Coordinates of C-alpha atoms in Angstrom, one line a residue:
Chain A
M1 CA -107.4 -22.0 -49.5
R2 CA -104.5 -19.5 -49.5
K3 CA -101.0 -20.4 -49.9
L4 CA -99.1 -20.8 -46.4
F5 CA -96.4 -18.3 -46.8
T6 CA -98.0 -15.2 -48.6
N7 CA -97.7 -12.8 -45.4
R8 CA -95.8 -12.0 -42.4
M9 CA -98.6 -12.8 -40.4
Y10 CA -99.1 -16.2 -41.6
V11 CA -95.2 -17.2 -41.6
L12 CA -95.5 -16.1 -37.4
F13 CA -98.3 -18.3 -37.1
A14 CA -96.8 -20.9 -39.2
L15 CA -93.9 -20.9 -36.6
L16 CA -95.9 -20.8 -33.5
G17 CA -98.2 -23.7 -34.9
A18 CA -94.8 -25.4 -35.8
L19 CA -93.5 -25.4 -32.5
L20 CA -96.6 -27.0 -31.0
I21 CA -96.3 -29.7 -33.5
F22 CA -92.7 -30.5 -32.7
F23 CA -93.9 -30.5 -29.2
V24 CA -96.3 -33.4 -29.9
A25 CA -94.2 -35.1 -32.4
W26 CA -91.0 -35.3 -31.4
P27 CA -91.2 -37.2 -28.0
L28 CA -93.4 -39.7 -29.6
L29 CA -91.1 -40.3 -32.2
R30 CA -88.2 -40.3 -29.9
T31 CA -89.3 -42.9 -28.1
V32 CA -90.2 -45.3 -31.1
T33 CA -86.6 -44.5 -32.6
S34 CA -84.7 -45.3 -29.5
S35 CA -85.7 -48.5 -28.8
D36 CA -84.1 -51.5 -30.6
P37 CA -86.7 -53.4 -32.6
T38 CA -85.5 -56.4 -31.3
I39 CA -86.1 -55.3 -27.8
I40 CA -89.8 -54.3 -29.0
W41 CA -90.2 -57.5 -30.8
E42 CA -89.1 -59.7 -27.7
T43 CA -91.4 -57.1 -25.4
L44 CA -93.8 -58.3 -27.8
L45 CA -93.1 -61.9 -27.5
E46 CA -93.8 -61.7 -23.8
A47 CA -97.3 -63.0 -22.5
E48 CA -97.8 -60.4 -20.1
V49 CA -97.4 -57.5 -22.3
R50 CA -99.8 -59.3 -25.0
S51 CA -102.6 -60.0 -22.7
A52 CA -102.2 -56.6 -21.5
I53 CA -102.3 -54.8 -25.0
L54 CA -105.2 -57.3 -26.1
L55 CA -107.3 -56.5 -22.5
T56 CA -106.8 -52.6 -23.8
L57 CA -108.1 -53.0 -27.0
Y58 CA -110.7 -55.2 -26.5
S59 CA -112.3 -53.2 -23.0
S60 CA -112.2 -50.0 -25.0
A61 CA -113.9 -51.6 -28.0
L62 CA -116.3 -53.2 -25.6
A63 CA -117.0 -49.7 -24.2
T64 CA -117.3 -48.1 -27.4
V65 CA -120.5 -50.7 -28.4
V66 CA -122.2 -50.0 -25.0
A67 CA -122.0 -46.4 -25.8
F68 CA -123.1 -46.8 -29.4
F69 CA -126.3 -48.7 -28.1
F70 CA -126.8 -46.1 -25.2
G71 CA -125.7 -42.8 -26.6
V72 CA -126.7 -42.8 -30.1
P73 CA -130.6 -42.8 -29.4
L74 CA -129.5 -40.0 -26.5
A75 CA -127.5 -37.8 -29.3
Y76 CA -130.7 -37.9 -31.5
L77 CA -132.7 -36.8 -29.0
L78 CA -130.4 -34.0 -28.1
A79 CA -130.2 -33.3 -32.0
R80 CA -134.0 -33.0 -32.5
A81 CA -136.0 -33.2 -29.6
D82 CA -137.0 -30.2 -27.4
F83 CA -137.5 -30.8 -23.7
P84 CA -137.0 -29.4 -20.4
G85 CA -133.6 -29.8 -18.9
K86 CA -132.0 -30.5 -22.1
R87 CA -129.0 -28.2 -21.6
L88 CA -128.5 -29.9 -18.0
I89 CA -128.2 -33.4 -20.2
E90 CA -125.7 -31.7 -22.4
G91 CA -123.6 -30.7 -19.6
I92 CA -123.9 -34.3 -17.9
V93 CA -122.9 -35.7 -21.2
D94 CA -119.6 -33.3 -21.2
V95 CA -118.7 -33.7 -17.7
P96 CA -116.5 -36.3 -17.8
I97 CA -114.0 -34.4 -19.9
V98 CA -113.3 -32.2 -17.1
V99 CA -113.6 -34.5 -14.3
P100 CA -110.1 -35.7 -13.1
H101 CA -110.3 -39.0 -14.2
S102 CA -108.7 -40.3 -10.9
A103 CA -111.7 -38.7 -9.3
A104 CA -113.9 -40.4 -12.0
G105 CA -112.2 -44.0 -10.7
I106 CA -113.1 -42.8 -7.0
A107 CA -116.8 -42.4 -8.0
L108 CA -117.5 -45.2 -9.9
L109 CA -115.9 -47.1 -7.1
M110 CA -118.5 -45.6 -4.8
V111 CA -121.7 -47.0 -6.9
F112 CA -120.0 -49.9 -8.6
G113 CA -117.9 -51.3 -5.4
R114 CA -118.4 -54.6 -4.0
R115 CA -120.3 -53.3 -1.1
S116 CA -122.4 -51.3 -3.1
L117 CA -126.0 -51.7 -4.0
L118 CA -125.4 -51.6 -7.4
G119 CA -121.9 -53.9 -7.0
R120 CA -123.9 -56.4 -4.9
A121 CA -126.5 -56.8 -7.8
F122 CA -124.6 -57.1 -10.5
G123 CA -122.5 -59.5 -8.1
L124 CA -125.9 -61.9 -8.1
I125 CA -125.2 -62.7 -11.8
G126 CA -121.6 -63.1 -11.5
L127 CA -120.5 -59.3 -12.5
K128 CA -118.2 -57.9 -10.6
F129 CA -116.3 -55.0 -11.4
V130 CA -113.5 -54.3 -9.0
S131 CA -110.2 -55.8 -10.2
A132 CA -112.2 -57.3 -13.2
A133 CA -112.3 -56.5 -16.7
P134 CA -116.3 -55.3 -16.3
G135 CA -114.7 -52.7 -14.1
I136 CA -111.9 -51.8 -16.6
V137 CA -114.8 -51.3 -19.6
I138 CA -116.9 -49.0 -17.4
A139 CA -113.8 -46.7 -16.4
M140 CA -113.1 -46.5 -20.0
L141 CA -116.6 -45.8 -20.8
F142 CA -117.4 -43.0 -17.9
V143 CA -114.3 -41.4 -19.5
S144 CA -114.6 -41.5 -23.1
L145 CA -118.8 -41.6 -23.6
S146 CA -118.5 -37.7 -24.3
F147 CA -116.6 -38.3 -27.6
L148 CA -118.9 -40.3 -29.0
V149 CA -122.2 -38.7 -28.0
D150 CA -121.3 -35.4 -28.9
S151 CA -120.0 -36.4 -32.6
A152 CA -123.2 -38.3 -33.2
R153 CA -125.6 -35.4 -32.0
E154 CA -123.7 -33.0 -34.5
G155 CA -124.0 -35.6 -37.2
F156 CA -127.7 -35.6 -36.7
E157 CA -127.8 -32.1 -36.5
A158 CA -126.4 -31.8 -40.0
V159 CA -129.2 -33.7 -41.3
N160 CA -131.8 -31.5 -42.7
P161 CA -135.1 -32.1 -40.7
R162 CA -137.0 -31.9 -44.1
L163 CA -135.5 -34.8 -45.4
E164 CA -137.2 -36.8 -42.6
R165 CA -140.3 -35.0 -43.2
V166 CA -140.5 -36.4 -47.0
A167 CA -139.5 -39.6 -45.9
R168 CA -142.7 -39.5 -43.8
T169 CA -144.7 -38.4 -46.3
L170 CA -143.6 -40.7 -48.3
G171 CA -144.9 -43.8 -46.0
A172 CA -141.9 -44.3 -44.2
S173 CA -142.7 -45.1 -40.0
P174 CA -140.7 -43.0 -37.4
W175 CA -138.4 -46.0 -37.2
Q176 CA -137.9 -46.2 -41.2
T177 CA -137.4 -42.7 -41.6
F178 CA -134.4 -43.0 -38.6
W179 CA -132.7 -46.3 -40.4
R180 CA -133.0 -45.3 -43.8
V181 CA -132.4 -41.6 -43.9
S182 CA -131.2 -40.2 -40.4
F183 CA -128.8 -42.7 -39.0
P184 CA -127.0 -43.5 -42.8
L185 CA -126.6 -39.4 -43.2
A186 CA -125.1 -39.1 -39.9
W187 CA -123.4 -42.6 -40.4
R188 CA -119.8 -40.9 -40.6
S189 CA -120.1 -38.6 -37.8
I190 CA -121.1 -41.4 -35.6
L191 CA -117.8 -43.5 -36.9
S192 CA -115.5 -40.6 -36.2
G193 CA -117.4 -40.2 -32.8
M194 CA -116.8 -44.1 -31.9
I195 CA -113.1 -44.0 -33.3
L196 CA -112.4 -41.0 -31.2
M197 CA -114.0 -42.6 -28.0
W198 CA -112.0 -46.0 -28.5
A199 CA -109.0 -44.2 -28.9
R200 CA -109.3 -42.3 -25.8
G201 CA -110.4 -45.5 -23.7
L202 CA -107.0 -47.2 -25.0
S203 CA -105.3 -44.4 -23.1
E204 CA -107.1 -44.2 -20.0
F205 CA -105.1 -44.9 -17.0
G206 CA -106.4 -42.6 -14.1
A207 CA -110.1 -44.1 -13.6
V208 CA -108.9 -47.8 -14.6
V209 CA -106.0 -47.8 -12.0
I210 CA -108.2 -47.1 -9.3
L211 CA -111.2 -49.5 -10.3
A212 CA -108.6 -52.5 -11.6
Y213 CA -105.0 -52.6 -11.4
H214 CA -105.5 -56.3 -12.2
P215 CA -105.8 -57.6 -14.8
M216 CA -103.1 -55.1 -16.2
I217 CA -104.2 -53.0 -19.6
A218 CA -101.5 -51.7 -21.5
P219 CA -101.1 -48.1 -19.5
V220 CA -101.2 -49.5 -16.0
L221 CA -98.2 -52.5 -17.1
L222 CA -96.4 -49.8 -18.4
Y223 CA -96.4 -47.8 -15.0
E224 CA -95.5 -50.9 -13.0
R225 CA -92.3 -51.2 -15.0
F226 CA -91.5 -47.8 -14.7
E227 CA -92.2 -47.9 -10.9
S228 CA -90.2 -50.9 -10.4
Y229 CA -87.6 -51.1 -13.0
G230 CA -86.9 -48.0 -14.6
L231 CA -87.2 -46.0 -17.6
D232 CA -85.0 -48.7 -19.6
Y233 CA -87.8 -51.5 -19.1
A234 CA -90.9 -49.4 -19.6
R235 CA -89.3 -47.6 -22.8
P236 CA -89.9 -50.6 -25.0
V237 CA -93.6 -50.9 -23.7
A238 CA -94.3 -47.7 -24.4
T239 CA -92.8 -47.9 -28.0
L240 CA -94.9 -50.7 -28.4
I241 CA -98.4 -48.8 -27.3
I242 CA -97.8 -45.9 -29.0
L243 CA -97.1 -47.6 -32.2
I244 CA -100.3 -49.6 -32.0
C245 CA -102.3 -47.0 -31.2
L246 CA -101.1 -44.8 -33.9
M247 CA -101.6 -47.4 -36.4
T248 CA -105.1 -48.0 -35.6
F249 CA -105.9 -44.8 -35.4
V250 CA -104.6 -44.1 -38.7
A251 CA -105.9 -47.2 -40.4
L252 CA -109.3 -46.2 -38.8
R253 CA -109.6 -42.7 -39.8
L254 CA -108.7 -43.7 -43.6
I255 CA -111.7 -46.2 -43.4
A256 CA -114.0 -43.0 -42.2
Q257 CA -112.2 -40.8 -44.8
E258 CA -112.7 -43.3 -47.7
D259 CA -116.5 -43.4 -46.6
R260 CA -116.4 -39.7 -47.1
A261 CA -115.3 -40.1 -50.5
Chain B
M1 CA -157.8 -39.4 -63.8
K2 CA -156.5 -41.4 -61.0
S3 CA -155.9 -41.2 -57.2
S4 CA -157.2 -37.5 -56.7
G5 CA -158.8 -36.1 -53.5
A6 CA -161.0 -33.4 -52.1
V7 CA -159.5 -31.5 -49.7
Q8 CA -161.4 -29.6 -46.7
I9 CA -159.8 -27.8 -43.9
R10 CA -162.3 -26.2 -41.1
D11 CA -161.4 -23.4 -38.8
L12 CA -157.8 -24.6 -38.4
W13 CA -155.3 -23.2 -35.9
V14 CA -151.8 -23.9 -35.8
D15 CA -149.1 -22.3 -32.8
L16 CA -145.6 -23.0 -33.5
R17 CA -142.3 -20.9 -33.1
E18 CA -141.8 -20.4 -36.5
F19 CA -145.4 -19.6 -37.9
H20 CA -148.9 -19.6 -36.7
L21 CA -151.9 -20.3 -38.6
R22 CA -155.5 -18.4 -37.7
E23 CA -158.9 -19.6 -39.0
I24 CA -158.1 -21.5 -41.8
D25 CA -161.1 -22.5 -43.9
L26 CA -160.3 -24.0 -47.2
D27 CA -162.0 -26.2 -49.6
I28 CA -160.0 -27.7 -52.7
A29 CA -162.0 -29.9 -55.0
A30 CA -160.8 -33.0 -56.1
G31 CA -158.2 -32.6 -59.3
E32 CA -158.0 -28.5 -58.9
Y33 CA -154.4 -26.9 -58.8
F34 CA -154.9 -24.5 -56.1
V35 CA -152.4 -21.9 -55.2
V36 CA -151.4 -20.7 -52.1
L37 CA -150.3 -17.1 -52.3
G38 CA -148.6 -14.7 -49.6
P39 CA -145.4 -13.1 -48.8
T40 CA -142.4 -14.9 -47.2
G41 CA -143.5 -15.5 -43.3
A42 CA -147.1 -15.6 -43.9
G43 CA -147.2 -19.7 -42.7
K44 CA -147.5 -21.3 -46.2
T45 CA -144.8 -23.9 -45.8
G46 CA -146.3 -24.7 -42.2
L47 CA -149.8 -24.7 -43.5
L48 CA -148.9 -27.6 -46.2
E49 CA -146.8 -29.7 -43.4
T50 CA -150.0 -29.3 -41.4
I51 CA -152.1 -30.9 -44.1
A52 CA -149.5 -33.5 -44.5
G53 CA -150.0 -34.4 -41.1
L54 CA -146.3 -33.3 -40.2
Y55 CA -147.5 -30.6 -37.5
Q56 CA -150.4 -31.1 -35.3
P57 CA -153.1 -28.1 -35.2
Q58 CA -154.4 -26.6 -31.9
R59 CA -157.7 -26.7 -33.2
G60 CA -159.7 -27.8 -36.3
R61 CA -159.8 -30.5 -38.9
V62 CA -158.4 -31.6 -42.3
L63 CA -160.8 -33.8 -44.2
L64 CA -159.5 -35.8 -47.4
D65 CA -162.3 -36.9 -49.6
G66 CA -164.7 -36.5 -46.5
E67 CA -162.6 -38.7 -44.1
E68 CA -161.0 -36.9 -40.9
I69 CA -157.2 -37.1 -41.3
T70 CA -156.4 -34.8 -38.4
H71 CA -154.9 -37.1 -36.4
L72 CA -153.4 -39.5 -39.3
R73 CA -150.2 -40.2 -39.1
P74 CA -147.9 -38.7 -42.1
E75 CA -147.0 -41.9 -43.7
R76 CA -150.8 -43.0 -43.9
R77 CA -152.2 -40.1 -45.7
G78 CA -150.9 -40.6 -49.2
I79 CA -149.9 -37.1 -49.6
G80 CA -146.8 -36.3 -51.7
F81 CA -144.6 -33.6 -50.5
V82 CA -142.2 -31.5 -52.3
Y83 CA -139.9 -28.8 -50.7
Q84 CA -138.6 -25.5 -52.1
A85 CA -134.9 -26.6 -51.6
Y86 CA -135.7 -29.9 -53.2
A87 CA -134.8 -32.4 -50.2
L88 CA -133.5 -35.0 -52.1
F89 CA -131.6 -38.1 -49.7
P90 CA -128.1 -37.2 -50.5
H91 CA -127.0 -40.7 -49.6
L92 CA -129.2 -42.4 -52.4
N93 CA -129.1 -41.8 -56.1
V94 CA -131.7 -40.7 -58.1
A95 CA -133.4 -43.9 -58.9
E96 CA -133.3 -44.5 -55.1
N97 CA -134.5 -41.7 -54.3
I98 CA -137.5 -41.9 -56.4
A99 CA -138.2 -45.5 -55.2
F100 CA -137.8 -44.8 -51.5
G101 CA -141.8 -44.6 -51.4
L102 CA -142.2 -47.8 -53.2
N103 CA -139.4 -49.9 -51.2
I104 CA -141.3 -48.6 -48.2
Q105 CA -144.1 -50.0 -49.0
R106 CA -142.7 -53.2 -49.8
P107 CA -143.0 -56.2 -47.4
S108 CA -139.4 -56.1 -45.6
G109 CA -138.0 -58.5 -43.4
L110 CA -139.6 -61.7 -42.9
G111 CA -142.1 -61.2 -45.1
K112 CA -139.9 -60.9 -47.7
L113 CA -137.7 -64.5 -46.9
I114 CA -141.0 -66.3 -46.9
R115 CA -142.3 -65.1 -50.1
R116 CA -139.0 -64.4 -51.8
K117 CA -140.5 -64.9 -55.4
S118 CA -142.7 -62.3 -54.9
A119 CA -140.0 -60.1 -53.6
Q120 CA -138.2 -60.3 -57.0
E121 CA -141.6 -59.4 -58.7
N122 CA -141.9 -56.3 -56.6
E123 CA -138.8 -55.3 -57.5
V124 CA -139.4 -55.7 -61.3
D125 CA -142.3 -53.7 -60.5
I126 CA -140.6 -50.7 -58.8
A127 CA -138.1 -50.2 -61.7
E128 CA -140.9 -49.9 -64.1
Q129 CA -142.9 -47.7 -61.6
V130 CA -139.6 -45.5 -61.6
D131 CA -138.9 -45.5 -65.2
E132 CA -142.4 -44.6 -66.1
V133 CA -142.4 -41.9 -64.1
S134 CA -138.9 -40.7 -64.6
R135 CA -139.9 -40.5 -68.4
M136 CA -142.4 -38.7 -67.8
L137 CA -140.5 -35.9 -66.5
A138 CA -137.5 -36.6 -68.9
I139 CA -135.1 -37.5 -66.1
D140 CA -134.6 -40.9 -67.1
H141 CA -131.0 -40.3 -68.4
L142 CA -130.1 -39.3 -65.0
L143 CA -131.5 -42.5 -62.7
H144 CA -127.7 -43.7 -61.9
R145 CA -126.6 -40.1 -61.0
S146 CA -126.0 -38.6 -57.6
P147 CA -128.5 -35.9 -56.6
K148 CA -125.3 -33.7 -55.8
T149 CA -124.3 -33.6 -59.2
L150 CA -127.8 -32.4 -60.7
S151 CA -129.0 -29.0 -61.6
G152 CA -131.5 -27.0 -59.6
G153 CA -134.2 -27.7 -62.2
E154 CA -133.1 -31.6 -62.5
Q155 CA -133.2 -31.8 -58.9
Q156 CA -136.5 -30.8 -58.2
R157 CA -137.8 -33.1 -61.3
V158 CA -136.5 -35.7 -59.0
A159 CA -138.4 -34.5 -55.9
L160 CA -141.5 -34.4 -58.0
A161 CA -141.1 -37.8 -59.3
R162 CA -140.5 -38.9 -55.8
A163 CA -143.5 -37.5 -54.7
L164 CA -146.0 -38.5 -57.7
V165 CA -144.6 -42.2 -57.5
I166 CA -146.6 -43.3 -54.8
K167 CA -149.7 -41.7 -56.6
P168 CA -150.7 -39.5 -54.1
R169 CA -154.2 -38.5 -53.6
V170 CA -153.0 -34.7 -52.7
L171 CA -149.7 -33.1 -53.9
L172 CA -148.1 -30.1 -52.0
L173 CA -145.9 -28.4 -53.8
D174 CA -144.0 -25.7 -51.4
E175 CA -142.5 -23.2 -53.4
P176 CA -141.4 -25.6 -55.8
L177 CA -140.0 -23.0 -58.4
S178 CA -138.3 -20.1 -56.0
A179 CA -135.0 -21.3 -56.1
L180 CA -134.7 -22.2 -59.8
D181 CA -133.3 -19.5 -62.4
P182 CA -135.7 -17.8 -64.3
E183 CA -135.5 -20.0 -67.6
T184 CA -135.6 -23.3 -65.8
R185 CA -138.5 -22.0 -63.7
E186 CA -140.5 -21.6 -66.9
S187 CA -140.2 -24.6 -68.0
L188 CA -140.8 -26.4 -65.1
Q189 CA -143.7 -24.2 -64.5
R190 CA -144.9 -25.3 -67.9
E191 CA -144.2 -29.2 -66.9
L192 CA -146.0 -28.8 -63.4
A193 CA -149.3 -27.8 -65.5
R194 CA -148.5 -30.3 -67.9
V195 CA -148.2 -33.3 -65.1
H196 CA -151.5 -31.6 -63.5
R197 CA -153.2 -32.3 -66.8
Q198 CA -152.1 -35.9 -67.2
L199 CA -152.7 -36.8 -63.9
G200 CA -155.3 -34.9 -62.4
T201 CA -153.5 -35.1 -59.1
T202 CA -155.3 -32.6 -56.4
T203 CA -152.3 -29.6 -55.9
L204 CA -151.9 -27.4 -53.5
H205 CA -148.9 -25.1 -54.6
V206 CA -147.7 -22.5 -52.2
T207 CA -145.7 -19.1 -53.5
H208 CA -144.8 -15.6 -53.1
D209 CA -145.0 -15.2 -56.9
F210 CA -148.3 -14.0 -58.3
E211 CA -147.4 -14.7 -61.9
E212 CA -146.6 -18.0 -61.2
A213 CA -150.2 -18.0 -59.4
V214 CA -151.9 -16.7 -62.0
A215 CA -150.2 -19.2 -64.4
L216 CA -150.6 -22.3 -62.6
G217 CA -153.8 -21.8 -60.4
D218 CA -157.5 -22.9 -61.0
R219 CA -158.1 -20.9 -58.0
I220 CA -155.9 -19.1 -55.4
A221 CA -155.8 -18.4 -52.0
V222 CA -153.8 -15.2 -50.5
V223 CA -152.5 -15.4 -47.1
N224 CA -151.2 -12.9 -45.0
Q225 CA -149.8 -13.3 -41.3
G226 CA -151.6 -16.7 -40.8
R227 CA -154.4 -15.9 -42.1
I228 CA -156.3 -16.0 -45.5
V229 CA -157.6 -12.9 -46.6
Q230 CA -159.1 -13.6 -50.1
V231 CA -159.9 -16.7 -52.1
G232 CA -160.8 -16.9 -55.6
T233 CA -159.8 -17.4 -59.0
P234 CA -156.7 -15.4 -60.4
E235 CA -159.1 -12.9 -62.5
D236 CA -161.1 -12.2 -59.5
I237 CA -157.9 -11.4 -57.3
F238 CA -156.2 -9.6 -60.2
R239 CA -159.3 -7.3 -60.7
R240 CA -161.1 -7.1 -57.3
P241 CA -158.3 -7.2 -54.8
A242 CA -160.4 -7.9 -51.6
S243 CA -158.1 -5.4 -49.5
E244 CA -155.3 -3.0 -50.0
F245 CA -152.4 -5.6 -48.9
V246 CA -153.9 -7.9 -51.6
A247 CA -154.1 -5.2 -54.1
R248 CA -150.3 -4.3 -53.1
F249 CA -149.2 -7.6 -53.0
V250 CA -150.6 -9.0 -56.7
G251 CA -148.9 -5.9 -58.3
V252 CA -151.0 -3.1 -58.5
R253 CA -149.6 -0.1 -58.5
N254 CA -152.4 2.5 -58.1
I255 CA -154.1 2.7 -55.1
F256 CA -155.7 5.8 -53.7
A257 CA -157.7 6.2 -50.6
G258 CA -160.8 8.7 -51.0
A259 CA -164.8 8.8 -50.3
I260 CA -167.6 7.8 -53.2
A261 CA -170.0 10.5 -54.0
E262 CA -173.7 10.3 -55.6
E263 CA -173.9 12.8 -58.6
T264 CA -176.7 13.2 -60.6
D265 CA -176.3 14.4 -63.9
E266 CA -178.8 16.6 -66.5
N267 CA -180.3 13.5 -67.5
G268 CA -181.4 12.8 -64.2
T269 CA -179.1 9.2 -63.8
G270 CA -177.1 8.9 -61.0
A271 CA -173.6 8.4 -61.3
K272 CA -170.9 7.5 -58.6
T273 CA -167.9 9.9 -58.1
F274 CA -164.7 8.8 -56.3
I275 CA -163.1 11.8 -54.6
F276 CA -159.4 11.6 -53.6
E277 CA -158.7 12.4 -50.4
A278 CA -155.3 13.4 -51.4
S279 CA -156.2 16.3 -53.8
K280 CA -158.8 17.9 -51.2
T281 CA -156.1 20.5 -51.1
V282 CA -154.9 21.1 -54.3
E283 CA -155.9 24.4 -56.3
D284 CA -159.6 25.0 -56.6
Q285 CA -161.5 21.9 -56.5
A286 CA -161.3 18.5 -55.5
L287 CA -159.9 16.0 -58.5
K288 CA -162.4 13.3 -59.0
M289 CA -163.2 10.1 -61.0
A290 CA -165.9 8.2 -62.3
V291 CA -166.2 5.1 -61.1
V292 CA -169.0 1.9 -61.1
T293 CA -169.5 0.9 -57.7
D294 CA -171.6 -0.3 -54.8
L295 CA -170.0 1.1 -52.1
T296 CA -170.5 4.6 -50.6
G297 CA -168.5 6.3 -47.9
A298 CA -164.5 6.1 -47.5
V299 CA -163.3 3.5 -49.9
Q300 CA -159.8 2.7 -51.6
A301 CA -159.6 2.8 -55.4
S302 CA -157.1 1.1 -57.6
I303 CA -156.6 0.8 -61.2
R304 CA -154.0 -1.5 -63.1
P305 CA -151.4 0.2 -64.9
E306 CA -151.9 -1.7 -68.1
D307 CA -155.7 0.0 -67.9
I308 CA -154.5 3.2 -68.2
I309 CA -153.8 5.1 -71.8
L310 CA -151.3 7.4 -72.5
S311 CA -151.0 10.0 -74.9
R312 CA -149.1 13.0 -75.7
E313 CA -152.3 14.5 -77.0
P314 CA -155.7 15.0 -75.6
I315 CA -157.4 12.0 -76.0
H316 CA -161.1 11.6 -77.1
S317 CA -162.6 8.0 -76.3
S318 CA -165.4 6.4 -74.4
A319 CA -163.3 6.4 -71.2
R320 CA -164.9 8.4 -69.0
N321 CA -161.6 9.6 -67.0
C322 CA -159.3 11.9 -68.6
F323 CA -156.4 13.5 -66.6
R324 CA -153.5 15.8 -67.4
G325 CA -149.9 15.7 -66.0
H326 CA -146.1 15.5 -66.3
V327 CA -144.7 12.4 -66.5
M328 CA -142.4 12.1 -63.4
E329 CA -140.4 9.2 -63.7
I330 CA -139.8 6.7 -66.5
A331 CA -138.7 3.1 -65.2
D332 CA -137.5 0.7 -67.8
R333 CA -138.1 -3.1 -66.9
G334 CA -137.1 -4.8 -70.0
T335 CA -139.9 -5.5 -72.1
L336 CA -142.2 -3.0 -70.5
I337 CA -141.7 0.4 -69.2
Y338 CA -143.6 2.2 -66.1
V339 CA -143.9 5.7 -66.3
T340 CA -145.4 7.7 -63.3
V341 CA -147.6 10.7 -64.0
N342 CA -148.4 13.3 -61.6
A343 CA -151.8 14.6 -62.5
P344 CA -151.7 15.0 -59.0
P345 CA -152.0 12.5 -57.6
D346 CA -149.5 9.8 -59.4
F347 CA -150.7 7.6 -61.4
T348 CA -148.3 4.7 -63.0
C349 CA -149.2 3.4 -66.4
V350 CA -147.4 0.8 -68.3
I351 CA -146.5 1.2 -71.8
T352 CA -144.2 -1.0 -74.5
R353 CA -140.7 0.1 -75.3
R354 CA -142.0 1.0 -78.9
S355 CA -144.7 3.4 -78.0
R356 CA -142.0 5.0 -75.9
E357 CA -139.9 5.9 -78.9
E358 CA -143.1 7.0 -80.6
M359 CA -144.3 9.4 -77.9
R360 CA -140.6 10.3 -77.3
L361 CA -141.4 10.5 -73.9
R362 CA -139.4 12.3 -71.3
E363 CA -139.7 13.3 -67.8
G364 CA -141.1 16.2 -67.5
A365 CA -143.2 16.1 -70.9
A366 CA -146.9 16.9 -70.7
V367 CA -149.1 13.9 -71.2
H368 CA -152.6 13.0 -70.8
L369 CA -154.0 9.8 -69.1
A370 CA -157.7 8.2 -69.9
F371 CA -159.0 4.9 -68.4
K372 CA -162.9 3.8 -68.2
A373 CA -165.1 4.1 -65.4
S374 CA -165.0 0.7 -65.1
A375 CA -161.5 -0.3 -64.7
V376 CA -161.3 1.6 -61.4
H377 CA -161.9 -0.9 -58.6
I378 CA -163.3 0.1 -55.3
F379 CA -162.8 -1.7 -52.3

């Protein structure tokens, strides 16, 4: 790797890049530092705030688990198998990234709403989505599953197919080959996809707010406080959310990195 | 001698994007070291992968010890496979790599819980087998290393150990020496020969290197563009190539087009003469040489460079063919020197460094060539 300031081009590029980084870091830092720690502590003690944060963390984790069970097999097929319509499937996996999330919320409401077929079917087993935690989970799942599937697919693509073939000649069935060779070798990519997905799920607002304003997740609570009471009341909640997300994100990144070493 | 199997391949056709195979017929005897020789892209790897069951043929059958295995799943075949680029599992250490096949065969899950003691015994048993095979291949000091930290030669030994430890009926080697530096290649080549002598496992070895094929193979099949073009002992293929492709591929340099003519000498005995096509227009008469063959008409002739005697003086020997010419080119290949002499046509001969010095050979020098009629291979 080259040193940063070896020529003028590098200096210019570094300057331009620094502005962008500043643009991200400064507002975050400003929000975090402008709140009085005692006020943040008091905010954290509010039951409403705590339950909103826990609900956010928990719902996103659940969405990630669901995507893991359905998405990892799909990612493996996309990496290994050839089939008609593969391109289409790959496109559909990425569509949630480009659809406005409020529109995604409306789309989910159409299918999982109270009067829809699926909504009624799930209602029979006591699962309701509108204004309920399961609605939050499917909203988060919808908008963030692309990250997990894409990352897992890249992980599987990086596994040399010859390793799987050798495993077969050594007596391993397709299942054994998957669990002993393909999955462990792609695990890092899958894990980083899960982290990315989970983090993306935490920050979801648009799709969730349409399916389930209540129970409130942290971003919705923040929005409500801002709308009803103004910036001063919203800021401590924002600070808390940013801090929690940052800490968890950094912690998970470190875990993934340790795995790499 | 243990666990060696005879392989028969009958009219095998395989079509895949990367390669295709056409009417492959092979009979490999139990315990034989069989080499498939061919240029890159001839479908050699595909042939091995089809025998291992990793690809399904469009047509044809694969038999192992007389039993049809064409549609048997790869994990049931007991066929060991070693790839050119080693294909070691990067998430496992050397010992775990070698034990992979043994661990698969071990009862797992519920069976393990019920018969706990026998599982432990199994573990000891696996460790012993890993130990034994790694001592045989001199990698027992590497067992706890990660494959990433090993040299190419060491990695290939591990890959070989991993394939051998399951006591395969057939061992398939896909260009096992091609990724190695010359020194390591030579030592591993000797190792392959030794392991084969010791275990007697039927071995099918794929390579593009003729010298490797000659050094190791009991028999060789030459493959080109998905077809087998010749099967025979190394001597057969070296001395009597079946086609121009084989001749060029195995490094025969003097290949000439021409025709066979029958001449009767003063004693009334018939002798065959090869008339060079290229020389028809040259000077007074057609250039020709005495040959021994049953063929007639338009043919090709080849002479191995090492069968030609090169001298500054006219040669008086029993060799029936003598030519006079000029040195066109001297190519220094280290221990051997290739000399191109224009008679015409151009002959390539090989001499040692020492005889070059003794003859004080320079480009443009006048020289004499001689070779026996029997040294000319007509095909």
